[in-house]
XYZ file of C-alpha atoms in Angstrom:
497
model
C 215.223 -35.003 -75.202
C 218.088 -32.453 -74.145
C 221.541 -34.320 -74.184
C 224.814 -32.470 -73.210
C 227.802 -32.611 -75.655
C 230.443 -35.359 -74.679
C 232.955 -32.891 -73.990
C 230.835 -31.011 -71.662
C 229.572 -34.605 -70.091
C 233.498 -35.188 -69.386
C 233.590 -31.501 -67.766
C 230.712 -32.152 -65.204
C 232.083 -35.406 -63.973
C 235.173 -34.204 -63.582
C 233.977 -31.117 -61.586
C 231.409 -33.261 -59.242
C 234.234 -35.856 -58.231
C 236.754 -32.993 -57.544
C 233.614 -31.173 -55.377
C 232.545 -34.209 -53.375
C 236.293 -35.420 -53.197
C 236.805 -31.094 -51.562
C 234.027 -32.058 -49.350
C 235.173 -35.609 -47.730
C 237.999 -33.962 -47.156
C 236.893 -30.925 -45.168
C 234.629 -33.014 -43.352
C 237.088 -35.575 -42.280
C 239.055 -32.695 -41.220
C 236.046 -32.185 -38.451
C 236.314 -33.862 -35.663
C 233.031 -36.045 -34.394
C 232.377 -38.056 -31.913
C 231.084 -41.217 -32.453
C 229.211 -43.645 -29.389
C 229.668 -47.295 -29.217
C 226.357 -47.542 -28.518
C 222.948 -45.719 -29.403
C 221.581 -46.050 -25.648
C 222.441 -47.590 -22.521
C 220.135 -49.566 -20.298
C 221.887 -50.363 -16.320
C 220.924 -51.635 -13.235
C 220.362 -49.210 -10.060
C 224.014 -50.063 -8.334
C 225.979 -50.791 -11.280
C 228.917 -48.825 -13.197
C 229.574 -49.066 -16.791
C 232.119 -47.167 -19.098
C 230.716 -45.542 -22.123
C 233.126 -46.143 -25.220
C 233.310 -43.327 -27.179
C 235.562 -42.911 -30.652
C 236.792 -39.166 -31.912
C 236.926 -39.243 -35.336
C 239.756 -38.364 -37.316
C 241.510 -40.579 -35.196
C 244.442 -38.645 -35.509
C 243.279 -35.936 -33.836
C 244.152 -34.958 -30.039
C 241.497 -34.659 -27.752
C 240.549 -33.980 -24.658
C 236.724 -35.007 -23.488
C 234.470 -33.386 -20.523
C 231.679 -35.375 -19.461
C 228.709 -34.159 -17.771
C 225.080 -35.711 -16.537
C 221.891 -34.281 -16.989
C 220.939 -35.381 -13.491
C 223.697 -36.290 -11.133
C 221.343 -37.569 -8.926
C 220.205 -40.641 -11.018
C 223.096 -41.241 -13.415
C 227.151 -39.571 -12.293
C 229.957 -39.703 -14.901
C 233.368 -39.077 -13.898
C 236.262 -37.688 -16.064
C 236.650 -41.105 -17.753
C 233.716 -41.764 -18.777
C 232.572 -44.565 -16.228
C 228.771 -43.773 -15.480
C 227.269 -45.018 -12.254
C 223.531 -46.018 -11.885
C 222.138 -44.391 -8.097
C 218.371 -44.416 -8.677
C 215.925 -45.204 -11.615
C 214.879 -43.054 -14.332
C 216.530 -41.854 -17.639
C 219.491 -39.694 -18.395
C 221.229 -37.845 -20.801
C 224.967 -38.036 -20.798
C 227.160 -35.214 -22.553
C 230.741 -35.947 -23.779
C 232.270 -32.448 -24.896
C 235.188 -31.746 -26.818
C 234.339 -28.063 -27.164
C 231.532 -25.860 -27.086
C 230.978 -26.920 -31.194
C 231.833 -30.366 -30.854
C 229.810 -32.644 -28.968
C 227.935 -35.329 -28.713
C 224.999 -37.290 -26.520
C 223.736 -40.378 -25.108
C 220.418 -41.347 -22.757
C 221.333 -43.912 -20.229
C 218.170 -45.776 -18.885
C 218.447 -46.981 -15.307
C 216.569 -49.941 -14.198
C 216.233 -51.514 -10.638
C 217.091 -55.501 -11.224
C 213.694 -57.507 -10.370
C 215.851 -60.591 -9.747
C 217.382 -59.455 -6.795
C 216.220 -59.568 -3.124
C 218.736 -57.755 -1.193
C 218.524 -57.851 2.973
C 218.211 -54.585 5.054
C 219.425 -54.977 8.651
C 218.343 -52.736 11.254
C 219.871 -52.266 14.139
C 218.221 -50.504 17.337
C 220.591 -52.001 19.954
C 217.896 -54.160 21.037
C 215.504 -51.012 21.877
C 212.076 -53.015 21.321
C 209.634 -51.362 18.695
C 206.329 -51.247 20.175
C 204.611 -47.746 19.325
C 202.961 -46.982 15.902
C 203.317 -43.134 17.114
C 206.652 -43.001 18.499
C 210.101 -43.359 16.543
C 213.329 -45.082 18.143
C 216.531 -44.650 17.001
C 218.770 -47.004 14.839
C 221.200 -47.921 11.980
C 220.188 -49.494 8.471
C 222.458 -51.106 6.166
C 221.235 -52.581 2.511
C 223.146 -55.101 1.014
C 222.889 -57.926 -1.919
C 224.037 -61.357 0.476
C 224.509 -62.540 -2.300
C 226.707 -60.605 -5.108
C 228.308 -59.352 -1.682
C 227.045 -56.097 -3.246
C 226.044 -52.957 -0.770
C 223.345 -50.570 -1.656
C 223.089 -48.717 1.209
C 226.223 -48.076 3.817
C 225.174 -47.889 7.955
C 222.813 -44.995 7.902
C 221.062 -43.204 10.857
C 217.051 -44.319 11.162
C 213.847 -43.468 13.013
C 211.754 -46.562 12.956
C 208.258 -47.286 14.128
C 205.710 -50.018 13.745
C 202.805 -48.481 11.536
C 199.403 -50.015 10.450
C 196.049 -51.557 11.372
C 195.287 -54.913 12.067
C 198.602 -55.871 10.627
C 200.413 -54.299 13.801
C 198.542 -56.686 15.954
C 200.314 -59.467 13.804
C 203.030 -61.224 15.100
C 205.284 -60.236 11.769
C 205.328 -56.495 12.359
C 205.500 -53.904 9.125
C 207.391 -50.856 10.165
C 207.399 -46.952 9.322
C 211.272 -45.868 8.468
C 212.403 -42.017 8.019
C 215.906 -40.360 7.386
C 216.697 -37.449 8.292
C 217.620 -36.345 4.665
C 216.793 -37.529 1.457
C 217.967 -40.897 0.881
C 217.260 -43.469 -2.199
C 217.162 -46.878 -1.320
C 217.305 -49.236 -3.745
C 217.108 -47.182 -6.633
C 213.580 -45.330 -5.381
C 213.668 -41.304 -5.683
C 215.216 -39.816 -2.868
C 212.961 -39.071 -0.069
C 212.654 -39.388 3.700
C 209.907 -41.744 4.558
C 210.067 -45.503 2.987
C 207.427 -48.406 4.680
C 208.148 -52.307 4.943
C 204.715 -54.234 4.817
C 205.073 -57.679 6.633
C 202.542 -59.296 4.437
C 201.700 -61.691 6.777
C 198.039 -62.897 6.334
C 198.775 -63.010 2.551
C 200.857 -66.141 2.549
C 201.725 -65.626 -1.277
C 203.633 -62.760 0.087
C 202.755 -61.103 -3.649
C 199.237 -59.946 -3.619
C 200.517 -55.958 -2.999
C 203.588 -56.356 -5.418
C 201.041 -57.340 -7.937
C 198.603 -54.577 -7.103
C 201.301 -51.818 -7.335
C 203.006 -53.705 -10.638
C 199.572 -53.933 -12.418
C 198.638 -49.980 -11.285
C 202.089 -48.949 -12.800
C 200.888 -50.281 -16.299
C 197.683 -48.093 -16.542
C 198.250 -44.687 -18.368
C 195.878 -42.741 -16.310
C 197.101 -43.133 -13.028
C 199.992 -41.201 -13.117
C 201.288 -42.160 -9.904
C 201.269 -45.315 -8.693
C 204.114 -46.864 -5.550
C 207.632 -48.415 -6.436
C 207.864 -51.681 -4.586
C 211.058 -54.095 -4.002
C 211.265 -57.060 -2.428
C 213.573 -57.676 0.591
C 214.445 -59.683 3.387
C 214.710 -58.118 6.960
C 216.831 -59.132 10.235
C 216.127 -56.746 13.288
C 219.227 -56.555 15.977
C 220.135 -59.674 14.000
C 217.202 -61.636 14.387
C 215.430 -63.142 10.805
C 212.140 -61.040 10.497
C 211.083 -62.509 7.352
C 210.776 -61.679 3.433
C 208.883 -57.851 3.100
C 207.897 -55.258 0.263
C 209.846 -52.160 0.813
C 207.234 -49.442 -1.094
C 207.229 -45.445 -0.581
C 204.894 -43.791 1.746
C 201.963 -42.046 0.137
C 202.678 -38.350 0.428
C 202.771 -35.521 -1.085
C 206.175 -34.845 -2.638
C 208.197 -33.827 -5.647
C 210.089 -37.150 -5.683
C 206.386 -38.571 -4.910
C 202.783 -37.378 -5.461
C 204.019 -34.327 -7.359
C 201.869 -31.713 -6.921
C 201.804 -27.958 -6.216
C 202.671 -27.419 -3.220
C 201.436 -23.545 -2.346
C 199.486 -21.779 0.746
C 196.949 -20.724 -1.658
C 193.656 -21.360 -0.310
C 192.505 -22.863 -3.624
C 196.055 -24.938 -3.784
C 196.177 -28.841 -4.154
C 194.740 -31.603 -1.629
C 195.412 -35.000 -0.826
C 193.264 -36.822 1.490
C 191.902 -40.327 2.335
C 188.547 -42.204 2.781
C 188.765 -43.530 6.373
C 186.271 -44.679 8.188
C 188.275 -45.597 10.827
C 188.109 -42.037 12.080
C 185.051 -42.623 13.627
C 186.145 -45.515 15.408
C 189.931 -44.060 16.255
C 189.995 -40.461 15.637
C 193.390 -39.530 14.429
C 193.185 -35.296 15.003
C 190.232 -33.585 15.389
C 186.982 -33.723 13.843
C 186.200 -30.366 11.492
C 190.202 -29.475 11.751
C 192.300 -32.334 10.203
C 189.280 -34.740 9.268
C 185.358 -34.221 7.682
C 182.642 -35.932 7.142
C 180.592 -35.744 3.759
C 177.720 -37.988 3.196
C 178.580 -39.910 6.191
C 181.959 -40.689 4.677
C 184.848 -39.511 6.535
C 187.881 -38.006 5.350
C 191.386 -37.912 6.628
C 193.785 -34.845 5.426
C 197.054 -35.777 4.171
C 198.505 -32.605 2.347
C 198.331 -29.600 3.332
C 199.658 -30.881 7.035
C 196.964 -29.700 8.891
C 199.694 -28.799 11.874
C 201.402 -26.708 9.448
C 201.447 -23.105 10.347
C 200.160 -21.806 7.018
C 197.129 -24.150 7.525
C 193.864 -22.438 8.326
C 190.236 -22.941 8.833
C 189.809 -21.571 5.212
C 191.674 -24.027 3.776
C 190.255 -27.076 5.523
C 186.840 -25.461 4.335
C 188.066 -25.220 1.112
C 188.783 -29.264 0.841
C 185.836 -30.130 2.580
C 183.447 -28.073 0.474
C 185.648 -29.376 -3.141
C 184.721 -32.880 -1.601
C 181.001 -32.361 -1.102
C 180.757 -30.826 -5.043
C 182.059 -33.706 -6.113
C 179.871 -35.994 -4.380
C 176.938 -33.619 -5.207
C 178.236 -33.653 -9.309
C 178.542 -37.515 -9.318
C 175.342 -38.573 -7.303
C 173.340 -36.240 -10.044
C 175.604 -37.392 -13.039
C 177.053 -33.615 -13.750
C 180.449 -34.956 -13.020
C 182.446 -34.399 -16.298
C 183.692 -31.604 -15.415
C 184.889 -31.868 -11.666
C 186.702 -35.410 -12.264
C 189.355 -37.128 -14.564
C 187.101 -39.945 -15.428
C 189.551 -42.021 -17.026
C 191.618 -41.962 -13.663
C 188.759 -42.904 -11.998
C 188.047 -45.865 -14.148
C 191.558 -47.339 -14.161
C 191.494 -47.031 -10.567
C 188.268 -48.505 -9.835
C 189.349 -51.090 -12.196
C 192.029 -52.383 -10.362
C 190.138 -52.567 -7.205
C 187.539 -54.053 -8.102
C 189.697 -56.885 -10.391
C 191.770 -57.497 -6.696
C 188.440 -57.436 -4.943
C 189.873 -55.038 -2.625
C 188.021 -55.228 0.951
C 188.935 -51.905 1.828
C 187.438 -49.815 -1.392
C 184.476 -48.152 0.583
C 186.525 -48.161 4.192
C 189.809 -47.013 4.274
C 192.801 -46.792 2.165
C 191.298 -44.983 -1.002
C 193.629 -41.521 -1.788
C 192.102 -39.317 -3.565
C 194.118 -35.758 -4.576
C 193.581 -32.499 -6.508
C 196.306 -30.300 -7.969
C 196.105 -26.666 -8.963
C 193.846 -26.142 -11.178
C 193.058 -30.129 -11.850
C 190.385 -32.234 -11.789
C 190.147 -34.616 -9.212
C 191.815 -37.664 -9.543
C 191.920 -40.949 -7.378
C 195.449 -42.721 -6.107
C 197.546 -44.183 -5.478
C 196.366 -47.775 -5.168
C 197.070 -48.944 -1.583
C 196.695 -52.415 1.011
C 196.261 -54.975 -1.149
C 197.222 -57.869 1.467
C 193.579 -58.836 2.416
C 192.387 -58.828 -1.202
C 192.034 -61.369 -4.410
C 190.307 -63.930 -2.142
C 192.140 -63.064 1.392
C 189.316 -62.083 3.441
C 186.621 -64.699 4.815
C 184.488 -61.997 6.714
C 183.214 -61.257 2.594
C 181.816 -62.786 -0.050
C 185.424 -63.496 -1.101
C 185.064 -65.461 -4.160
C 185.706 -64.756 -7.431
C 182.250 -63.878 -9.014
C 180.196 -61.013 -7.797
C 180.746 -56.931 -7.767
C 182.021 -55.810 -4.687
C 183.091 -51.942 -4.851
C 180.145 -50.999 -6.131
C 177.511 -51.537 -3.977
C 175.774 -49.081 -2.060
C 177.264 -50.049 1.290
C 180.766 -49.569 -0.357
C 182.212 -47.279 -2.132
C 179.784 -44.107 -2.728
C 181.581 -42.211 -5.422
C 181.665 -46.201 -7.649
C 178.278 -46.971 -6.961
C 176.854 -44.121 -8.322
C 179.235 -43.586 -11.217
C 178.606 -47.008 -12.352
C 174.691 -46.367 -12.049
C 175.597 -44.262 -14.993
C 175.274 -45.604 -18.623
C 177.808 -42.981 -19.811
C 180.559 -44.291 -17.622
C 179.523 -47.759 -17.196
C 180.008 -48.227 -21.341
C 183.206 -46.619 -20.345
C 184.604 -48.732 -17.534
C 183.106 -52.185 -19.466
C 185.205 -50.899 -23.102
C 188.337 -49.826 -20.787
C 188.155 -53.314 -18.874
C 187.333 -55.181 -22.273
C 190.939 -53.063 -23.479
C 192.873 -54.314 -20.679
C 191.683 -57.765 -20.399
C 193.158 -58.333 -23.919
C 196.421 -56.794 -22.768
C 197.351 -55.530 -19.388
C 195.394 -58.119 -17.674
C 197.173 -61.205 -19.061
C 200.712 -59.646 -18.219
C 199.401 -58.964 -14.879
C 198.542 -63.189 -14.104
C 201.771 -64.095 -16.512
C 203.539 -62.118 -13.709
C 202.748 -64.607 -10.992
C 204.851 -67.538 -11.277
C 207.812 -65.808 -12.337
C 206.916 -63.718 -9.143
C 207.064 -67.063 -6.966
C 210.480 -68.481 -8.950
C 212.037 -64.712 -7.908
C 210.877 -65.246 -4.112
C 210.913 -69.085 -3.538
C 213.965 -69.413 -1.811
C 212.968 -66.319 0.860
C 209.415 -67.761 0.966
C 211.230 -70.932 2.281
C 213.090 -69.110 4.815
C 210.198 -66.824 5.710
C 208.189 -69.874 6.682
C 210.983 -71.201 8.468
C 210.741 -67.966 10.759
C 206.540 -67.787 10.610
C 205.183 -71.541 10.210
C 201.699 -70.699 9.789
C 201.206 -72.401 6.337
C 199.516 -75.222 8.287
C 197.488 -72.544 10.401
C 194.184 -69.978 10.221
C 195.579 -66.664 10.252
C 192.770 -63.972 10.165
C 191.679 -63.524 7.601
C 192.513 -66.497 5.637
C 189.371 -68.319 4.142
C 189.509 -72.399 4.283
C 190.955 -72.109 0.378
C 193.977 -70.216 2.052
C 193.862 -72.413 5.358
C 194.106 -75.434 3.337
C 196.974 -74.951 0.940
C 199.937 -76.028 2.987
C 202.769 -74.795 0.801
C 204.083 -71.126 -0.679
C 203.713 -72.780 -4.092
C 199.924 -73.522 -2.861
C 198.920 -70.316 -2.246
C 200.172 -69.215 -5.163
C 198.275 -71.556 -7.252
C 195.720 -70.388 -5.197
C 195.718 -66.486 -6.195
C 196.684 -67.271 -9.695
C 193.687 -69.426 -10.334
C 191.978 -66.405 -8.179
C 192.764 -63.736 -10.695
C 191.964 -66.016 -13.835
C 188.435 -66.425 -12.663
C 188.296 -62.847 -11.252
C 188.899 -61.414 -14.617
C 186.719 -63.872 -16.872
C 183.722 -63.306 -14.419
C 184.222 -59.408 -14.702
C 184.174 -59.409 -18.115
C 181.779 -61.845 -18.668
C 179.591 -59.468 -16.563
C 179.963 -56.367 -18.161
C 179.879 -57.819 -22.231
C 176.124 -58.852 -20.738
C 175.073 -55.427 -21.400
């Protein structure tokens, strides 16, 4: 073993405390700054100040702050951060261009509050789904006395199906410039659904909540809870959700007049009952399955016949590829099986009819989404077999593109080991979300059946499970015990193969 004489021991000590004692010193002598904290999480609404410390303390400083996007997260010269929208930001403190240092502030929207939007049309009725009347909105928090959203100019219209022939209407609302409300990216169009045949006033909010926690569909709705007075008239508690459209605060995809650019468009086979446009320029048929156009507009100036012949011939490959199993390469089939999941799990009455988006960016495969009307599903709709046992999407009278997909072995072991995934995971979150869902809404439940008493009444299309629970907390219990035997009996079902 090599050992160093004593003297020369002595000699290196000496010289490594005198060099590490050279370098605490020069480094102190560099200022740093220093965060209180290593992230910030804050509510959409809410202002916080970030504590920062400048290190030697000594030293005389002057910071510059500065957000990555001004639009979710704004810092003034102090510090003090304010939370407009949701999503994640990173905040700069300078002291020079050397010196500085960073911290991501998460903004959250607050799922315990149910804020009120009034709308105010000085008394103009709203009675057209097609034409918009003027009026003011204000958002507020009753309760924390907190405002979201000072008097802003509206367009409002009623807007869907057979829920505009209910006596809760849902509504259509547009700005005339980009405007986020309650936290939701900044857009123009925003849609209140009444939810007035589903009596647990949750069966969408679920939907959406669930769809949000599945990887592969990339885009699925924000949704927040309110309570609405018209002209100052109680209206009832709603879901305030985005409009499906194309987007970059929304569906994000290219947006180009390429012929070959990106689609989004809609199973509805309402179009042959109530045309909306014209057959072979804003609508198709393919395999007796008719599709609406959402993006491009087909009114749009760019629009031509090549491009609507473009969609509608994209659409009939893919039918073609997944009726002969040759599909692999024209479809995200993991989008398709989260999607299909969820549809079939909520028993959705409207997965071979109307409501199913389906879109296609540059490039892409085709993908389906987002998830959408969710009201008359999970055991809300006595003109079906409605229960919980049984498949429902996939039969041959329903949804084509399922049907045949699940015909094949490939993706059936697929959709049965994704479900089997989920039911250990996502699936139990989803049903734990239901009563904490009812304590959050109780109190507007009470004063939405104040306004609608129909708790003791039929209202289409309730079945007699639905017509005979007489309280919110009822139908709750109701679509809880619902979506317990919904999700055993599916994956019973699939495990038997």
């Amino acid at each position: 073993m090599f050992t160093l004489p004593i003297k020369r021991k002595i000699s290196l000590i000496f010289f490594l405390i005198i060099s590490f004692s050279l370098i605490g010193c020069f480094s102190i002598q560099n200022p740093r700054i220093i965060f209180e904290e290593e992230e910030v999480t804050i509510y959409v609404g809410e202002t916080k100040e970030i504590i920062v410390s400048v290190l030697p303390l000594s030293y005389e400083y002057q910071l510059t702050w500065e957000s990555s996007d001004e639009k979710t997260v704004s810092v003034n010269e102090e510090g003090i951060i304010s939370a407009l929208q949701v999503g994640t930001t990173t905040i700069t403190v300078l002291l020079s261009d050397a010196v500085f240092n960073q911290i991501v502030v998460n903004v959250i929207w607050n799922e315990q509050i149910i804020p009120t939007i009034k709308i105010d049309t000085t008394n103009v009725p709203i009675t057209s789904k097609d034409n918009y009347i003027q009026g003011m909105m204000v958002v507020k928090d009753l309760e924390r006395d907190k405002i979201y959203l000072e008097d802003s100019p509206i367009n409002i219209r009623g807007r869907g199906n057979s829920t505009w022939g209910m006596p809760k209407k849902p509504y259509r609302i547009k700005f005339s410039e980009r405007t986020s409300l309650l936290g939701m990216k900044a857009a123009k169009d925003y849609v209140l659904l009444a939810e007035y045949s589903d009596k647990s006033l949750m069966r969408n909010y679920l939907a959406h909540k669930f769809a949000s926690s599945l990887e592969y569909l990339e885009y699925s709705l924000e949704t927040r809870f309110v309570e609405v007075e018209l002209n100052g008239v109680y209206q009832g508690l709603y879901l305030l959700t985005e409009q499906v459209e194309v987007d970059k605060n929304r569906l994000s995809l290219t947006q180009t007049p390429d012929i070959e650019g990106s689609f989004l468009i809609e199973l509805d086979q309402r179009l042959y009952e109530i045309p909306h446009g014209v057959l072979g320029e804003d609508w198709f048929i393919v395999a007796n399955k008719a599709y609406g156009i959402k993006y491009p507009k087909t009114d749009a100036s760019t629009f031509s016949n090549l491009h609507f012949n473009y969609i509608k011939d994209y659409i009939t490959q893919v039918d073609q590829a997944i009726t002969t199993k040759k599909y692999h390469d024209i479809i995200d089939i993991n989008n398709f099986i989260d999607y299909f999941i969820v549809l079939e799990l909520f028993k959705n009455v409207d997965v071979g009819f109307s409501s199913v988006y389906i879109y296609k960016d540059v490039n892409g495969l085709v993908k389906m989404g987002p998830v959408w009307d969710f009201d008359l599903a999970a055991g809300n709709a006595d003109y079906i077999n409605y229960g919980p046992s049984g498949w429902y999407g996939l039969r041959s009278d329903k949804n084509r593109w399922f049907h045949y997909l699940m015909n094949d072995p490939d993706f059936y072991i697929a959709y049965k080991e994704r479900y089997n995934d989920l039911y250990k995971n996502q699936i139990p979150a989803l049903i734990e979300e239901i009563y904490p869902t009812l304590n959050l809404i109780s109190q507007a439940a009470t004063r939405n059946f104040e306004a609608w008493p129909i708790l003791n009444h039929y209202v289409w299309p309730n079945p007699i499970e639905m017509v005979n629970a007489k309280t919110h907390q009822a139908q709750v219990d109701y679509l809880y015990n619902y979506l317990c035997q919904r999700s055993k009996w599916m994956y019973d079902e699939l495990n038997k193969k």
